[in-house]
XYZ file of C-alpha atoms in Angstrom:
666
model
C 153.521 107.963 74.256
C 150.765 110.152 75.816
C 147.412 108.175 75.922
C 143.867 109.353 76.842
C 141.014 107.193 77.937
C 137.956 108.615 76.081
C 134.263 107.931 76.730
C 132.823 107.825 73.150
C 129.482 109.424 72.935
C 127.722 106.518 71.063
C 124.815 104.542 71.939
C 126.444 101.327 73.030
C 125.062 99.258 75.890
C 126.458 95.766 75.269
C 130.195 96.779 75.873
C 132.141 99.367 77.628
C 132.242 102.805 76.185
C 135.814 103.799 77.145
C 138.376 103.528 74.566
C 142.161 104.447 74.467
C 143.544 106.874 71.970
C 146.995 108.456 71.249
C 147.135 112.181 71.994
C 149.135 113.609 69.033
C 151.771 116.262 69.668
C 149.703 119.129 68.326
C 146.959 118.376 71.079
C 149.370 117.940 73.884
C 147.523 120.682 75.830
C 144.303 118.704 76.238
C 143.509 116.905 79.521
C 140.828 115.368 81.654
C 137.438 116.846 80.990
C 138.213 118.138 77.464
C 135.653 117.343 74.644
C 137.465 115.807 71.636
C 136.616 114.221 68.153
C 137.848 110.577 67.844
C 137.739 108.086 65.004
C 135.249 105.270 65.769
C 134.939 102.603 63.168
C 134.552 104.432 59.810
C 133.097 107.585 61.394
C 134.159 110.352 63.811
C 132.325 110.802 67.022
C 132.582 113.178 69.912
C 133.936 111.931 73.314
C 135.029 112.962 76.638
C 138.639 112.621 78.082
C 138.472 110.802 81.446
C 142.372 110.041 81.914
C 145.634 111.083 80.560
C 148.539 108.907 81.054
C 152.039 107.764 79.729
C 151.994 104.370 78.044
C 154.127 101.937 76.316
C 152.864 101.054 72.794
C 153.686 97.380 73.655
C 150.924 97.526 76.263
C 148.381 97.215 73.662
C 147.714 94.166 71.333
C 146.364 96.441 68.632
C 147.214 99.845 66.983
C 145.759 102.747 68.831
C 144.275 105.529 66.733
C 144.866 109.242 67.496
C 142.501 111.838 68.771
C 141.342 113.850 65.645
C 140.677 117.459 67.149
C 139.630 119.315 70.295
C 136.036 120.667 70.234
C 136.511 123.506 72.790
C 139.221 125.913 73.757
C 139.399 124.539 77.353
C 138.125 121.616 79.428
C 134.282 121.453 79.636
C 133.923 118.831 82.440
C 135.411 119.588 85.931
C 136.296 116.703 88.166
C 132.963 117.165 90.214
C 130.973 116.934 86.958
C 132.758 113.756 85.943
C 132.176 112.296 89.415
C 128.413 113.348 89.232
C 128.115 111.729 85.724
C 129.616 108.583 87.010
C 127.361 108.443 89.925
C 124.347 108.867 87.707
C 125.406 106.109 85.419
C 126.083 103.788 88.319
C 122.721 104.553 90.101
C 120.551 104.395 87.117
C 122.366 101.485 85.342
C 122.986 103.404 82.061
C 125.935 104.162 79.832
C 128.264 106.933 81.023
C 127.984 108.781 77.667
C 124.341 109.160 78.449
C 124.712 110.887 81.779
C 127.735 112.997 80.475
C 125.662 114.577 77.855
C 123.212 115.679 80.370
C 125.818 118.291 81.330
C 126.112 119.561 77.700
C 124.038 122.515 76.422
C 123.946 120.655 72.946
C 126.395 119.802 70.220
C 127.985 123.196 70.180
C 131.635 124.169 70.420
C 133.070 126.873 72.694
C 135.019 128.071 69.605
C 131.527 129.190 68.140
C 130.678 132.724 68.448
C 127.956 133.601 71.069
C 124.362 133.526 69.706
C 122.707 136.781 69.027
C 120.925 137.999 71.955
C 117.007 137.763 71.899
C 114.645 139.423 73.984
C 112.782 136.907 76.186
C 109.565 137.165 78.383
C 111.947 136.502 81.241
C 114.239 139.437 80.445
C 109.726 142.292 80.930
C 112.794 143.979 84.389
C 115.037 145.856 87.056
C 115.652 144.326 90.507
C 114.047 146.180 93.482
C 114.627 145.807 97.232
C 110.948 144.993 97.775
C 110.254 144.568 101.479
C 107.814 141.908 102.592
C 106.397 141.493 105.937
C 107.146 137.880 106.585
C 104.865 135.717 108.782
C 106.115 134.002 111.999
C 106.122 130.650 110.202
C 108.022 132.101 107.254
C 110.713 133.511 109.516
C 110.958 130.322 111.442
C 111.500 128.294 108.342
C 114.089 130.807 107.025
C 116.040 130.685 110.255
C 115.936 126.923 110.607
C 117.282 126.357 106.990
C 119.939 129.265 107.420
C 121.609 127.311 110.215
C 122.510 124.650 107.826
C 123.506 127.249 105.149
C 125.899 128.977 107.531
C 127.309 125.668 108.837
C 127.874 124.530 105.107
C 125.957 121.423 106.140
C 123.989 119.195 103.902
C 120.428 118.610 105.393
C 117.072 118.105 103.743
C 113.750 120.005 104.479
C 110.209 119.737 103.625
C 108.461 123.098 103.388
C 104.812 122.090 103.629
C 102.602 125.121 102.989
C 98.901 125.389 101.999
C 98.348 127.027 98.700
C 98.994 130.811 98.860
C 101.029 130.527 102.051
C 104.135 132.248 100.682
C 106.566 129.420 99.898
C 108.111 131.429 97.110
C 109.031 134.160 99.441
C 110.820 131.829 101.765
C 112.987 130.688 98.687
C 113.817 134.290 97.784
C 114.793 135.304 101.351
C 116.890 132.122 101.711
C 118.477 132.863 98.204
C 119.302 136.392 99.322
C 121.173 135.170 102.367
C 123.136 132.592 100.325
C 124.222 135.180 97.917
C 125.300 137.604 100.749
C 127.585 134.676 101.858
C 129.052 134.507 98.347
C 127.605 131.239 97.342
C 124.932 130.339 94.620
C 121.534 128.837 94.464
C 119.654 126.418 92.081
C 115.883 126.756 92.107
C 114.002 123.986 90.213
C 110.541 124.334 89.026
C 108.335 121.767 87.417
C 107.733 123.433 84.042
C 109.142 126.819 83.409
C 106.479 127.884 80.985
C 103.760 127.199 83.588
C 105.662 128.843 86.552
C 106.790 132.040 85.040
C 105.521 133.907 88.084
C 108.331 132.516 90.261
C 110.878 133.647 87.666
C 109.534 137.146 87.793
C 109.532 137.308 91.589
C 113.207 136.303 91.680
C 114.142 138.812 88.896
C 112.573 141.587 90.770
C 115.023 140.781 93.583
C 118.303 139.632 92.042
C 120.257 140.912 89.083
C 122.269 137.737 88.459
C 119.480 135.322 87.628
C 119.569 133.141 84.607
C 116.771 130.833 83.356
C 117.120 127.460 81.762
C 114.193 126.355 79.847
C 113.107 124.216 76.824
C 112.421 127.332 74.789
C 116.099 128.202 74.549
C 117.891 127.406 71.201
C 121.224 125.393 71.537
C 123.104 128.609 70.967
C 121.116 130.394 73.779
C 121.522 127.444 76.020
C 125.155 127.292 75.354
C 125.649 131.103 76.151
C 123.691 130.596 79.454
C 126.068 127.606 80.433
C 129.073 129.735 79.811
C 127.781 132.644 81.822
C 127.099 130.241 84.683
C 130.594 128.587 84.273
C 132.366 132.054 84.254
C 130.743 133.226 87.499
C 128.408 135.780 86.041
C 125.274 134.091 87.416
C 124.409 133.572 90.985
C 120.956 132.136 90.791
C 119.896 129.283 88.324
C 116.178 128.707 87.764
C 114.832 126.058 85.642
C 113.176 122.794 85.061
C 115.038 119.424 85.813
C 117.877 120.056 83.256
C 118.924 123.089 85.182
C 120.551 120.642 87.663
C 123.256 119.987 85.062
C 124.698 123.469 84.568
C 128.328 123.979 85.273
C 127.570 125.886 88.551
C 130.023 125.550 91.481
C 129.771 126.365 95.268
C 126.066 126.006 95.619
C 124.841 126.864 98.968
C 121.109 126.105 98.417
C 119.043 123.741 96.299
C 115.308 124.352 96.009
C 112.677 121.846 94.412
C 109.468 123.714 94.122
C 106.297 121.565 93.858
C 108.444 118.576 94.460
C 105.657 116.108 93.983
C 105.288 117.038 90.245
C 105.642 114.207 87.793
C 107.648 116.418 85.251
C 110.782 116.009 87.612
C 111.090 112.494 86.088
C 112.860 112.085 82.959
C 110.760 109.825 80.632
C 113.580 108.897 78.248
C 116.967 107.425 79.071
C 118.662 108.129 81.410
C 115.430 107.772 83.511
C 116.640 110.039 86.474
C 114.328 111.844 88.967
C 115.417 115.288 89.621
C 114.373 114.921 93.211
C 116.862 112.230 93.895
C 119.591 113.655 91.795
C 119.265 117.071 93.252
C 119.681 115.574 96.781
C 122.751 113.834 95.783
C 124.137 116.932 94.374
C 123.379 119.061 97.399
C 125.177 116.480 99.451
C 128.250 116.922 97.285
C 128.086 120.669 97.643
C 127.503 120.422 101.457
C 124.242 122.438 101.011
C 120.769 122.081 102.340
C 117.888 121.178 100.056
C 114.444 122.486 100.494
C 111.457 120.485 98.969
C 108.411 122.637 98.752
C 104.724 121.681 98.108
C 101.231 122.021 99.327
C 100.774 118.355 98.374
C 104.036 116.702 98.777
C 104.498 113.142 97.414
C 103.652 110.468 99.965
C 107.324 109.275 99.909
C 108.580 112.804 100.726
C 106.083 113.475 103.482
C 106.689 110.015 105.019
C 110.483 110.858 105.143
C 109.598 114.094 106.942
C 107.455 112.492 109.694
C 110.039 109.728 110.085
C 112.776 112.302 110.590
C 114.796 111.953 107.461
C 113.770 115.361 106.399
C 113.004 118.361 108.745
C 109.381 119.431 108.544
C 108.771 123.265 108.057
C 105.010 124.214 108.161
C 103.222 127.053 106.629
C 99.686 126.417 107.911
C 97.992 129.600 106.717
C 97.624 131.900 103.627
C 99.242 135.243 103.554
C 97.333 137.795 105.685
C 95.246 134.821 106.974
C 93.231 134.802 103.684
C 90.784 131.920 103.948
C 91.045 128.882 101.745
C 88.357 128.555 99.036
C 85.162 126.882 99.904
C 84.817 123.632 97.928
C 81.633 121.770 96.797
C 81.653 118.358 95.330
C 78.721 117.649 92.719
C 77.705 114.089 92.115
C 77.439 113.876 88.204
C 75.305 110.641 88.557
C 72.580 112.884 90.100
C 73.080 115.399 87.345
C 72.219 112.674 84.787
C 69.102 111.769 86.768
C 68.102 115.375 86.515
C 68.271 115.116 82.788
C 71.284 117.348 82.694
C 73.354 115.810 79.910
C 75.961 118.743 79.811
C 79.553 118.505 80.978
C 78.843 121.455 83.227
C 76.735 120.792 86.368
C 74.036 123.098 87.305
C 76.035 124.352 90.179
C 79.055 125.076 88.061
C 76.983 126.892 85.494
C 75.490 129.100 88.213
C 79.016 129.756 89.739
C 80.345 130.787 86.361
C 77.314 133.143 85.779
C 77.539 134.947 88.914
C 81.321 135.178 88.814
C 80.997 136.733 85.364
C 78.344 139.134 86.541
C 80.690 140.349 89.324
C 83.436 141.157 86.953
C 85.543 138.415 88.363
C 87.470 135.424 86.796
C 87.193 131.772 86.573
C 89.475 128.781 85.861
C 88.027 125.425 84.645
C 90.302 122.392 84.661
C 89.317 119.412 82.376
C 91.167 116.445 83.865
C 92.009 114.320 80.904
C 94.075 111.857 82.651
C 92.618 108.331 81.717
C 91.101 109.822 78.458
C 89.408 106.820 76.604
C 91.273 104.197 78.624
C 88.415 103.053 80.974
C 84.748 102.353 80.650
C 82.150 103.808 82.928
C 78.373 103.881 83.343
C 77.357 107.521 83.862
C 74.232 106.415 85.465
C 75.480 104.588 88.441
C 79.173 105.308 88.322
C 80.319 101.709 87.843
C 83.834 101.246 86.267
C 84.419 97.966 84.542
C 87.233 96.256 86.461
C 89.155 93.036 86.321
C 87.303 90.095 87.984
C 90.644 88.897 89.256
C 92.601 91.916 90.749
C 89.858 94.733 90.731
C 91.973 97.058 88.728
C 90.190 99.148 86.038
C 90.271 97.366 82.728
C 91.826 99.240 79.803
C 89.884 99.911 76.538
C 91.924 99.054 73.416
C 91.206 100.296 69.922
C 90.051 96.699 68.900
C 87.025 97.070 71.185
C 88.453 94.720 73.806
C 89.032 95.381 77.530
C 92.351 94.110 79.028
C 93.684 93.881 82.559
C 97.361 94.853 82.186
C 98.164 93.181 85.438
C 96.403 89.680 85.024
C 96.164 89.662 81.116
C 92.360 88.967 81.352
C 90.370 90.079 78.212
C 86.724 90.534 77.570
C 84.456 92.568 75.181
C 83.460 96.129 76.180
C 79.828 96.046 77.346
C 77.185 98.086 75.553
C 74.971 98.148 78.700
C 75.922 98.458 82.246
C 76.108 95.079 83.989
C 75.034 96.631 87.397
C 72.141 98.967 86.433
C 71.349 98.002 82.871
C 71.638 101.581 81.718
C 72.868 102.285 78.302
C 74.734 105.390 79.488
C 77.909 103.609 79.408
C 80.823 105.095 77.547
C 84.629 105.189 77.063
C 85.301 108.174 79.349
C 86.771 111.571 78.484
C 85.541 114.828 77.002
C 87.900 117.001 74.887
C 88.775 120.628 75.484
C 87.207 121.572 72.084
C 83.862 120.137 73.071
C 84.122 122.071 76.425
C 84.933 125.293 74.638
C 81.742 124.962 72.481
C 79.697 124.194 75.662
C 81.079 127.182 77.354
C 80.317 129.590 74.429
C 76.721 128.308 74.123
C 76.107 128.454 78.038
C 77.957 131.805 78.630
C 77.699 133.754 75.278
C 79.059 136.984 76.794
C 82.128 135.471 78.304
C 85.600 136.005 76.822
C 87.209 132.672 76.850
C 90.791 131.447 76.646
C 91.883 127.741 76.133
C 95.167 126.516 77.249
C 96.034 122.986 76.101
C 98.435 121.163 74.003
C 96.854 122.581 70.801
C 97.095 126.143 71.894
C 100.575 126.046 73.401
C 102.812 124.856 70.651
C 104.686 128.040 69.964
C 107.562 129.508 72.026
C 106.311 131.198 75.283
C 102.706 130.658 74.310
C 101.812 129.370 77.800
C 103.123 132.577 79.373
C 101.331 134.713 76.724
C 97.993 133.036 77.453
C 98.603 133.577 81.304
C 99.576 137.136 80.770
C 96.521 137.827 78.706
C 94.384 136.295 81.422
C 96.286 138.197 84.203
C 95.597 141.391 82.295
C 91.811 140.546 82.343
C 91.535 140.183 78.461
C 89.473 137.134 79.367
C 86.909 136.059 81.939
C 87.442 132.265 81.791
C 90.669 130.321 81.389
C 90.115 126.554 80.729
C 92.223 123.668 79.703
C 94.006 120.552 80.769
C 96.177 120.102 84.069
C 98.519 122.913 82.964
C 95.936 125.437 84.218
C 96.162 124.121 87.642
C 99.870 124.604 88.274
C 101.184 127.302 90.372
C 99.216 130.388 88.928
C 98.665 133.275 91.347
C 95.944 135.395 89.581
C 94.312 138.010 91.715
C 91.044 138.133 89.684
C 90.335 134.550 90.005
C 87.592 133.715 92.575
C 86.011 130.677 91.118
C 87.377 127.242 89.943
C 85.523 124.292 88.229
C 87.179 120.724 88.089
C 85.657 118.525 85.655
C 86.174 114.757 85.802
C 88.081 115.262 88.942
C 88.010 111.519 89.950
C 89.135 110.409 86.284
C 92.636 109.409 87.603
C 91.214 106.978 89.978
C 90.351 104.689 87.208
C 93.911 104.248 85.995
C 95.639 101.013 86.791
C 98.278 102.765 88.850
C 98.966 102.649 92.792
C 99.324 106.414 92.695
C 95.974 107.109 91.118
C 94.315 108.275 94.524
C 97.266 110.566 95.228
C 97.056 111.971 91.676
C 93.343 112.629 92.205
C 93.837 114.303 95.685
C 96.764 116.470 94.331
C 94.675 117.657 91.301
C 91.836 118.747 93.451
C 93.908 120.577 95.979
C 96.237 122.239 93.602
C 93.418 123.309 91.230
C 91.286 124.632 94.147
C 94.281 126.609 95.386
C 93.958 128.946 92.271
C 90.866 130.541 93.727
C 90.646 133.341 96.280
C 94.217 134.270 96.327
C 93.581 138.110 96.827
C 91.165 139.911 99.133
C 88.239 138.250 97.588
C 87.025 134.730 98.706
C 87.138 131.820 96.339
C 84.709 129.095 95.636
C 85.326 125.756 93.915
C 83.025 123.174 92.184
C 84.441 119.730 91.995
C 82.564 117.376 89.608
C 82.862 113.726 90.130
C 81.275 110.370 89.626
C 82.720 108.901 92.773
C 82.387 111.642 95.340
C 82.458 109.281 98.176
C 86.143 108.155 97.356
C 88.586 109.170 100.137
C 90.748 111.112 97.615
C 87.881 113.112 96.461
C 86.608 113.683 100.108
C 89.922 114.903 101.431
C 90.785 116.854 98.374
C 87.577 118.862 98.783
C 88.309 119.229 102.468
C 91.936 120.366 101.426
C 93.135 118.125 104.127
C 96.531 116.672 103.287
C 97.050 114.985 106.662
C 93.785 113.178 106.550
C 94.566 111.883 103.002
C 97.995 110.820 103.966
C 96.787 108.912 107.050
C 94.209 107.037 104.768
C 96.493 106.271 101.802
C 99.634 105.287 103.788
C 97.857 102.191 105.289
C 97.204 101.083 101.686
C 100.672 101.567 100.598
C 101.910 99.591 103.512
C 99.621 96.727 102.919
C 100.451 96.562 99.121
C 104.291 97.049 99.734
C 104.372 100.136 97.443
C 106.519 103.366 98.097
C 107.416 104.611 100.524
C 107.678 101.134 101.980
C 109.480 99.802 99.029
C 111.569 101.016 96.049
C 110.460 100.281 92.508
C 112.340 99.134 89.461
C 110.582 98.665 86.010
C 112.000 96.543 83.243
C 110.539 97.057 79.941
C 111.325 94.200 77.540
C 110.756 94.972 73.735
C 110.814 92.955 70.584
C 109.351 92.481 67.041
C 107.965 89.053 67.802
C 105.251 88.915 70.420
C 105.751 85.309 71.598
C 109.688 85.676 71.699
C 109.394 88.919 73.549
C 107.008 87.521 76.131
C 109.271 84.504 76.569
C 112.291 86.630 76.963
C 110.476 88.681 79.762
C 109.329 85.424 81.541
C 112.990 84.150 81.270
C 114.214 87.235 83.034
C 111.621 86.744 85.785
C 113.015 83.291 86.340
C 116.606 84.358 86.518
C 115.901 87.369 88.776
C 114.185 85.023 91.222
C 116.904 82.488 91.171
C 119.557 85.173 91.699
C 117.731 86.865 94.568
C 116.181 83.780 96.247
C 117.621 83.305 99.766
C 120.202 85.994 99.275
C 118.333 89.000 100.596
C 117.857 90.203 104.090
C 115.128 92.486 103.142
C 111.964 92.143 101.177
C 111.749 91.830 97.370
C 108.627 90.977 95.252
C 108.736 90.546 91.390
C 105.515 91.204 89.467
C 105.050 90.140 85.906
C 105.745 89.876 83.258
C 102.592 91.537 81.736
C 101.767 93.588 78.577
C 102.503 97.249 78.975
C 99.888 99.782 78.939
C 100.789 100.539 75.356
C 101.338 96.904 74.608
C 102.517 97.433 70.952
C 104.122 100.618 69.582
C 105.340 101.062 66.020
C 105.451 97.371 65.492
C 107.288 96.706 68.794
C 105.785 94.474 71.425
C 106.234 95.666 75.053
C 106.205 93.563 78.327
C 106.730 94.879 81.825
C 108.444 93.328 84.844
C 108.065 95.264 88.082
C 110.324 94.794 91.087
C 109.338 96.006 94.553
C 112.206 95.954 97.148
C 113.617 97.287 100.263
C 117.091 96.611 99.087
C 117.516 98.730 96.114
C 121.293 98.385 95.909
C 121.239 94.591 96.096
C 118.677 94.303 93.202
C 120.614 96.693 91.153
C 123.738 94.529 91.635
C 121.664 91.565 90.634
C 120.598 93.344 87.394
C 124.370 94.054 86.577
C 125.183 90.296 87.326
C 122.525 89.192 84.844
C 123.877 91.859 82.559
C 120.342 93.332 81.918
C 121.845 96.737 81.838
C 123.738 95.679 78.707
C 120.850 94.423 76.696
C 119.392 96.534 73.954
C 115.917 94.894 74.397
C 115.722 95.950 77.998
C 115.103 99.343 79.543
C 115.715 99.787 83.255
C 113.692 102.505 84.924
C 114.508 103.061 88.683
C 111.651 104.698 90.643
C 109.325 104.805 87.787
C 106.209 106.904 87.870
C 104.326 104.663 85.596
C 104.453 101.041 86.421
C 102.829 99.802 83.295
């Protein structure tokens, strides 16, 4: 009889997901890569055929069931797609069905009719052969990467360019040459809704671009996948999920703003697009370009160590100057009886910018909102007496260290200066909007935050309105700082710029520095100079100082020393284990038992260095009645530790989530 091994698409961790089924005569045309419906217990589920073979009924000690039906008219998964899914499942220690579903546009059949075409903001376009005068550095970067493209050689590059230096044009020119060679390109951007400008630039140049974004319905996404599969598309642009489209013969991968945290998948499987894209580029024998003005320390370290080839864009287009940046100490503002969220200097900048008919962007950094306690008078942040990490404020009025489990009451007066100006830090965008309206009554104001961007394409509509000068001031959360190139903007204000420093996270300094540099880069991108006001309570902190100087190399040299001392990336790889349960004591005990078993398994068997931290309560220690504890592993031997997790069968446990290369360690 003809038998098929099928990966059932069911959430099973504690046993294998591959089951054998008989291929009935009426389905004798199906093969490897086909999606099928199969009986599973008392229900039917979809699955993916991994192997077809002749078998003897006597081989099995139970009666095999038959495949019920085929979902599509042809095989969906190609052998390379299956290989990629297997690699993902192996690397991230997750079920194969989870990784295979990444390559699906949704639960939709190829037998289904194509969805009705809808007009999209990415469709406002006729390609043109626009000629750009490339700078010497741009030409050098292009020619360097082209040598790998023409040789069909996998190689990694870091395109490190200051804000406004023309990184997008480098991507476009490389893509043009790849297309002329008959190969295709994948361009990843952090959040498609916030980086629509790069889409428009590509659409101006190419007529075979397709955009993959979260605003697509399942039907629209399915149509896009089929166009890619049929060869109608030569350039795929999108967020991290664009990696999993059925595109073949890729000659170039680009990861724009490679440091952005949105490239990390927060839900299972917890993949990082930066790592996956590099593996896929290797499989396609294609170069990969990581681009950023503020690359992650891990990527920059790889470049200076020679693992990646460094490509520099050291100046803005037409040698436009970077904006001038001034840091305001908000402790001094309080001493001057200024209780507003806007400093005197920022009020003056906004006023003069408005009078000149120019535009302003204001970023309210809400990272760390209501999670730490700080004195506005002296800048003191309440920290753990044991490890000096900021203590986290909980709704029960207690402060907790999520590293040492120390607890104490939140103070009502500052223990350092005795001031009563101590509060749970963070100001909302609605309050800022009210302040701006009162301070600048003639200004037209647009707000961009989670509340104003719930509808489809709302981000782009707000940015288009601002670009069309329908408003004088655009303000909001971190989304206003990402990738926008608006000629009228000459002023930027950054509120609570150093809030990220008070998060219990080893990347807090990096996050603060990047935020200041990226937000400042929105100003002065045309022929008019830019000015930036950074408001901080710790203006002497290295991240703030180097951010205001827009000095990446200086920040890197300062921060890398601390990373080495504390054995954090890039000097180690991280694995986070999240242990959950309904009973607090039992869950904590289970986490402690895991730590004991890990140490016993790894003790004396490693040639490198491995440290196990925890277990401690997670940042959100209880969620919907479920208690959460964290174990963090730092290691130079990622493969050995991953194998240890398999030996202990932690990847099979429903109460354990494994996150490799986590961005949030608590």
